[in-house]
Short mmCIF file of C-alpha atoms and ligand atoms in Angstrom, two decimals:
data_model
loop_
_atom_site.label_atom_id
_atom_site.label_comp_id
_atom_site.label_asym_id
_atom_site.label_seq_id
_atom_site.Cartn_x
_atom_site.Cartn_y
_atom_site.Cartn_z
CA MET A 637 -0.27 0.20 -0.36
CA GLY A 638 1.50 3.63 -0.55
CA ILE A 639 1.80 5.97 1.84
CA VAL A 640 -1.05 7.95 0.95
CA SER A 641 -3.83 7.59 -1.52
CA PRO A 642 -4.96 10.31 -3.91
CA GLY A 643 -8.49 9.45 -3.13
CA PHE A 644 -8.17 9.43 0.75
CA ARG A 645 -10.61 10.95 2.76
CA GLY A 646 -9.16 10.83 6.30
CA ARG A 647 -10.65 9.87 9.30
CA PRO A 648 -14.15 10.03 9.97
CA ARG A 649 -14.81 13.82 11.72
CA GLU A 650 -15.08 11.72 15.37
CA SER A 651 -11.48 11.93 14.86
CA GLY A 652 -10.66 14.59 13.27
CA PRO A 653 -7.41 17.31 13.38
CA GLU A 654 -10.13 19.57 14.98
CA LEU A 655 -10.31 17.38 17.99
CA PRO A 656 -7.14 18.13 20.42
CA PRO A 657 -5.44 15.06 21.08
CA GLY A 658 -7.09 12.82 23.12
CA GLN A 659 -10.53 13.83 23.05
CA TYR A 660 -13.33 12.52 21.51
CA LEU A 661 -16.85 13.85 20.02
CA THR A 662 -19.61 14.21 22.51
CA ARG A 663 -23.01 15.81 21.06
CA ASP A 664 -25.20 15.77 24.10
CA PHE A 665 -23.60 18.15 26.94
CA PRO A 666 -22.38 16.67 29.91
CA VAL A 667 -23.14 18.27 33.67
CA LEU A 668 -20.32 18.15 35.70
CA SER A 669 -20.84 19.42 38.97
CA ALA A 670 -18.36 19.38 42.15
CA GLY A 671 -21.05 20.30 44.38
CA PRO A 672 -24.82 21.25 44.26
CA THR A 673 -25.84 24.12 42.20
CA PRO A 674 -26.24 27.11 43.19
CA ARG A 675 -30.08 29.13 42.92
CA VAL A 676 -29.43 33.10 42.58
CA PRO A 677 -32.43 35.07 41.98
CA LEU A 678 -31.28 37.59 39.08
CA ASP A 679 -32.61 40.25 40.97
CA GLN A 680 -29.87 39.87 43.62
CA TRP A 681 -27.21 38.28 40.94
CA GLU A 682 -24.30 40.66 40.48
CA PHE A 683 -20.29 39.94 38.99
CA THR A 684 -17.62 42.14 40.61
CA ILE A 685 -14.21 42.70 38.91
CA THR A 686 -11.71 43.11 41.95
CA THR A 687 -8.88 44.70 41.04
CA GLU A 688 -5.16 44.86 42.99
CA THR A 689 -5.76 47.55 45.14
CA GLY A 690 -9.28 46.49 45.92
CA GLN A 691 -10.86 48.50 43.45
CA ALA A 692 -14.36 46.92 43.12
CA HIS A 693 -16.62 47.47 39.33
CA ARG A 694 -20.07 45.72 39.51
CA TRP A 695 -22.36 44.81 37.56
CA SER A 696 -26.11 44.01 37.77
CA TRP A 697 -28.51 41.45 36.13
CA ALA A 698 -30.02 44.78 34.52
CA ASP A 699 -26.45 46.34 33.68
CA LEU A 700 -24.80 43.06 31.66
CA MET A 701 -27.92 42.34 29.60
CA ALA A 702 -27.63 46.13 28.13
CA LEU A 703 -24.02 46.03 26.79
CA PRO A 704 -24.01 44.04 23.85
CA GLY A 705 -23.78 40.57 23.54
CA ASP A 706 -21.48 38.91 21.01
CA THR A 707 -23.02 35.16 19.84
CA PRO A 708 -19.46 33.40 19.51
CA THR A 709 -19.63 29.83 17.89
CA VAL A 710 -16.54 27.72 19.34
CA ASP A 711 -15.97 24.33 20.35
CA ILE A 712 -15.25 23.11 23.95
CA HIS A 713 -13.07 20.85 25.34
CA CYS A 714 -13.33 19.13 28.81
CA VAL A 715 -10.70 17.57 30.29
CA THR A 716 -12.96 14.56 31.02
CA LYS A 717 -12.12 13.74 27.40
CA TRP A 718 -15.50 14.98 25.78
CA SER A 719 -15.56 17.97 23.03
CA LYS A 720 -18.03 19.34 21.32
CA LEU A 721 -17.71 21.32 17.88
CA GLY A 722 -19.62 24.74 16.77
CA THR A 723 -21.36 25.11 20.03
CA ASN A 724 -23.40 28.44 20.04
CA TRP A 725 -23.44 31.26 22.88
CA GLN A 726 -24.51 34.34 23.77
CA GLY A 727 -22.70 36.31 26.46
CA VAL A 728 -20.62 40.13 26.91
CA PRO A 729 -17.02 39.97 26.03
CA LEU A 730 -14.99 40.28 29.20
CA ASP A 731 -12.85 43.15 27.15
CA MET A 732 -16.09 45.76 27.69
CA LEU A 733 -16.12 45.02 30.87
CA MET A 734 -12.02 45.32 31.28
CA ALA A 735 -12.33 49.02 29.36
CA ASP A 736 -12.65 50.82 32.59
CA VAL A 737 -10.57 48.93 34.76
CA THR A 738 -7.29 50.17 35.21
CA THR A 739 -4.56 47.54 36.40
CA ASP A 740 -1.48 46.19 36.75
CA ALA A 741 -2.19 42.58 37.92
CA ASP A 742 -0.84 39.63 34.93
CA TYR A 743 -3.35 36.84 37.03
CA ALA A 744 -6.91 36.21 37.37
CA LEU A 745 -9.07 34.56 39.86
CA VAL A 746 -12.20 33.80 38.93
CA GLN A 747 -14.84 32.99 41.51
CA SER A 748 -18.63 31.59 41.74
CA TYR A 749 -21.24 31.64 43.46
CA GLY A 750 -21.17 28.08 45.84
CA GLY A 751 -17.06 28.94 46.15
CA TYR A 752 -15.97 27.43 43.00
CA THR A 753 -12.65 28.60 42.07
CA THR A 754 -10.48 28.94 39.76
CA ASN A 755 -7.25 31.28 37.73
CA LEU A 756 -5.42 31.74 34.98
CA PRO A 757 -2.97 34.70 33.36
CA LEU A 758 -5.50 37.60 32.69
CA GLN A 759 -4.09 37.77 29.40
CA ASP A 760 -6.12 35.13 28.37
CA LEU A 761 -9.35 36.74 29.40
CA ARG A 762 -8.33 40.00 26.98
CA ASP A 763 -8.63 39.83 23.16
CA GLY A 764 -11.73 38.47 22.45
CA GLN A 765 -10.75 35.15 23.94
CA ALA A 766 -13.55 35.47 26.65
CA TRP A 767 -17.19 36.02 27.66
CA ILE A 768 -19.62 36.04 30.41
CA ALA A 769 -22.12 33.82 28.74
CA TYR A 770 -25.66 34.06 29.56
CA ARG A 771 -27.73 31.56 26.72
CA PHE A 772 -26.85 28.74 25.31
CA GLU A 773 -27.82 27.45 21.56
CA GLY A 774 -30.65 29.75 22.03
CA GLU A 775 -31.69 29.42 24.91
CA ASP A 776 -31.26 31.03 28.82
CA LEU A 777 -28.64 29.09 30.38
CA ALA A 778 -29.22 26.20 32.54
CA PRO A 779 -28.56 26.22 36.19
CA GLU A 780 -26.76 22.91 35.61
CA HIS A 781 -24.56 24.28 33.41
CA GLY A 782 -23.79 27.31 34.90
CA GLY A 783 -27.00 29.71 34.60
CA PRO A 784 -27.52 32.20 35.24
CA ALA A 785 -23.87 33.19 33.62
CA ARG A 786 -20.44 31.44 33.31
CA LEU A 787 -17.53 32.47 31.94
CA LEU A 788 -16.75 31.67 28.56
CA VAL A 789 -12.46 30.40 27.89
CA PRO A 790 -13.06 27.76 24.39
CA HIS A 791 -9.45 28.11 24.16
CA LEU A 792 -8.75 26.36 27.69
CA TYR A 793 -10.09 23.24 29.01
CA PHE A 794 -13.63 23.34 30.26
CA TRP A 795 -13.11 23.73 33.85
CA LYS A 796 -11.68 27.29 33.14
CA SER A 797 -14.75 28.25 31.68
CA ALA A 798 -16.72 28.56 36.08
CA LYS A 799 -20.25 27.90 36.00
CA TRP A 800 -22.05 30.49 38.09
CA VAL A 801 -19.30 33.07 38.13
CA ARG A 802 -19.62 35.94 40.68
CA GLY A 803 -16.63 37.51 39.95
CA ILE A 804 -12.83 38.39 38.78
CA GLN A 805 -9.83 38.64 41.54
CA LEU A 806 -7.34 40.33 39.59
CA MET A 807 -3.88 39.57 41.22
CA LEU A 808 0.27 40.51 40.79
CA GLU A 809 0.40 37.32 41.45
CA ASP A 810 -0.95 34.01 40.60
CA GLU A 811 -2.97 31.74 42.74
CA PRO A 812 -4.19 28.16 42.23
CA GLY A 813 -7.35 27.60 41.88
CA PHE A 814 -10.11 24.33 42.78
CA TRP A 815 -8.98 22.16 40.30
CA GLU A 816 -5.74 23.56 40.02
CA SER A 817 -4.61 23.19 43.90
CA ALA A 818 -5.71 19.81 43.23
CA GLY A 819 -3.68 18.16 40.69
CA TYR A 820 -5.01 19.90 37.33
CA HIS A 821 -2.21 21.59 34.59
CA ASN A 822 -2.37 25.45 36.46
CA TYR A 823 -2.89 26.57 32.29
CA GLY A 824 -4.84 23.62 30.79
CA ASP A 825 -4.25 24.04 27.40
CA PRO A 826 -6.13 21.22 25.86
CA TRP A 827 -4.14 21.34 21.95
CA ARG A 828 -1.04 20.80 25.00
CA GLU A 829 -2.93 18.70 26.46
CA GLN A 830 -2.45 19.67 29.34
CA ARG A 831 -4.82 17.78 31.74
CA TYR A 832 -2.43 17.55 34.99
CA GLN A 833 0.20 19.25 36.65
CA GLY A 834 3.34 17.93 35.06
CA ASP A 835 2.27 17.41 31.60
CA MET B 17 -48.27 24.41 44.32
CA THR B 18 -45.55 25.86 41.41
CA SER B 19 -43.32 26.70 44.61
CA GLU B 20 -43.81 23.10 46.23
CA ARG B 21 -43.33 21.41 42.72
CA ALA B 22 -39.58 23.65 41.75
CA GLU B 23 -39.09 22.92 45.38
CA TRP B 24 -39.19 19.22 44.70
CA GLY B 25 -37.76 19.98 41.48
CA ARG B 26 -34.57 21.14 42.96
CA HIS B 27 -33.86 18.20 45.22
CA GLN B 28 -34.55 15.83 42.26
CA VAL B 29 -31.60 17.58 40.93
CA ASP B 30 -29.50 17.88 43.19
CA SER B 31 -29.70 14.76 44.85
CA GLU B 32 -29.27 13.03 40.99
CA MET B 33 -25.57 14.80 41.25
CA TYR B 34 -24.24 13.73 44.09
CA GLU B 35 -23.68 9.90 46.21
CA ASP B 36 -22.99 8.80 49.56
CA GLY B 37 -19.35 8.15 50.82
CA ASN B 38 -19.50 4.61 50.10
CA ALA B 39 -19.04 5.85 46.17
CA LEU B 40 -15.01 6.78 47.42
CA ALA B 41 -14.42 3.02 48.70
CA GLY B 42 -12.96 1.87 45.08
CA PRO B 43 -10.98 5.20 44.80
CA LEU B 44 -9.24 5.42 48.05
CA GLY B 45 -8.88 1.76 48.18
CA GLU B 46 -6.10 2.44 45.74
CA ILE B 47 -4.28 4.42 48.31
CA PHE B 48 -5.42 2.89 51.66
CA THR B 49 -4.98 -0.48 52.76
CA MET B 50 -8.31 0.01 54.65
CA ASP B 51 -11.40 1.17 54.39
CA VAL B 52 -11.62 5.00 54.92
CA THR B 53 -15.07 4.59 54.32
CA VAL B 54 -15.65 3.92 58.27
CA ALA B 55 -13.41 6.34 59.47
CA VAL B 56 -15.34 9.32 60.97
CA SER B 57 -14.44 12.96 59.69
CA ARG B 58 -14.71 16.12 61.30
CA CYS B 59 -15.42 19.20 58.85
CA ALA B 60 -13.14 21.72 58.92
CA GLY B 61 -16.17 24.57 58.24
CA CYS B 62 -18.77 23.48 60.88
CA GLY B 63 -17.29 21.13 62.87
CA LEU B 64 -19.61 18.25 62.50
CA ALA B 65 -18.23 14.74 62.73
CA GLY B 66 -19.40 11.29 61.10
CA PRO B 67 -18.82 8.69 59.11
CA VAL B 68 -17.12 9.08 55.85
CA ALA B 69 -19.65 6.95 54.20
CA ARG B 70 -22.05 9.63 54.85
CA LEU B 71 -20.37 12.24 52.88
CA HIS B 72 -22.07 13.48 50.20
CA VAL B 73 -19.75 12.56 46.92
CA TYR B 74 -19.93 14.43 43.85
CA ARG B 75 -17.95 11.94 41.17
CA HIS B 76 -19.46 13.56 37.41
CA ALA B 77 -16.36 16.23 38.06
CA PRO B 78 -12.34 15.97 36.98
CA GLY B 79 -11.99 14.53 40.41
CA TRP B 80 -14.34 13.16 43.36
CA VAL B 81 -15.29 16.07 45.64
CA ALA B 82 -16.65 14.83 48.59
CA ARG B 83 -18.76 17.26 51.21
CA CYS B 84 -20.25 18.11 54.65
CA PRO B 85 -24.18 16.87 54.34
CA ALA B 86 -24.46 19.79 57.28
CA CYS B 87 -22.61 22.30 55.52
CA GLU B 88 -21.74 20.98 52.11
CA GLY B 89 -18.14 22.63 52.63
CA VAL B 90 -15.79 20.31 50.51
CA VAL B 91 -14.20 17.79 53.29
CA LEU B 92 -12.32 15.95 51.19
CA ARG B 93 -11.30 15.30 47.26
CA LEU B 94 -9.27 13.23 45.16
CA VAL B 95 -7.80 13.09 41.80
CA ARG B 96 -7.00 10.17 40.18
CA GLY B 97 -4.27 10.85 37.45
CA PRO B 98 -2.60 8.10 35.14
CA ASP B 99 0.32 8.19 37.58
CA SER B 100 -0.33 10.28 40.84
CA ALA B 101 -3.22 10.80 42.63
CA TRP B 102 -3.38 14.00 44.33
CA LEU B 103 -5.53 13.76 47.95
CA ASP B 104 -7.16 17.01 49.74
CA LEU B 105 -7.44 16.88 53.24
CA THR B 106 -7.80 20.59 54.36
CA GLY B 107 -11.11 20.35 55.02
CA ALA B 108 -11.74 17.91 57.82
CA VAL B 109 -10.00 18.69 60.77
CA SER B 110 -9.12 15.07 61.49
CA LEU B 111 -10.07 11.63 61.00
CA ARG B 112 -10.54 8.92 62.97
CA LEU B 113 -9.67 5.11 61.88
CA PRO B 114 -11.01 2.09 64.30
CA MET B 115 -7.81 0.20 64.49
CA PRO B 116 -6.90 -3.01 66.94
CA THR B 117 -7.02 -3.22 70.63
CA LEU B 118 -3.09 -2.66 71.98
ZN1 LIG C 375 -19.70 20.55 57.25
#
């Protein structure tokens, strides 16, 4: 057999190059949860960006809804090895929320209702790479998927896309979040298969 | 009536997401020779002491997360990588283990 035949159409889509190493394609949307699902009434919901000097920038639900939303279509990759391609979201880009925030911070610790945290470089929240997402496939984001709003930062493993997002603490020093302090990779790039510490 | 149904639905959703601490027998059995699910853990959050088997275990997650049945604080976490396991007990003040009499 030749190495390459001209009519060869490659492997089926399920194992094609659009998936990062070690991932498989799923069509459903598995619910992963490390604790009870928080129920936050919208009139009490608040999102806060706090700088390294303690200056807080706050948005109510009404404030968030008043901002123009993006409708990104993105691939998502869970560290438990499932990937979903072409998912449709609606949310406010972090760039818009960060526009009036003055900071020298290089790191961000994302905090959720229910106590979950995850860390990432602040740079990864900028330049159209991250959103506060509140709709998924045309529906309000369901509580089990992080509603009313979750972080969406699809170029990293999905544990970084914190469900039930409540705020972002900007920091001069990095600080590991919930999974990053229990064996998972500090950065979590799916294309470099950075699942665990040392990968 | 509606709120009653919503309340019921909430318990349904939450109870589907966790199991009792007996679910930890397998993953902890890889690490410890004794059955840790019969140990008594004391929650660092609220002080409740009870058998590990009664913790609320969330396993549909990147790792095992065992929470206090009273305050839902994290008591124990276990992550199993391909060649390492990470065990976090910062949420447990102590583990009381049954031992043979000296
Ligand atoms: Zn407790």
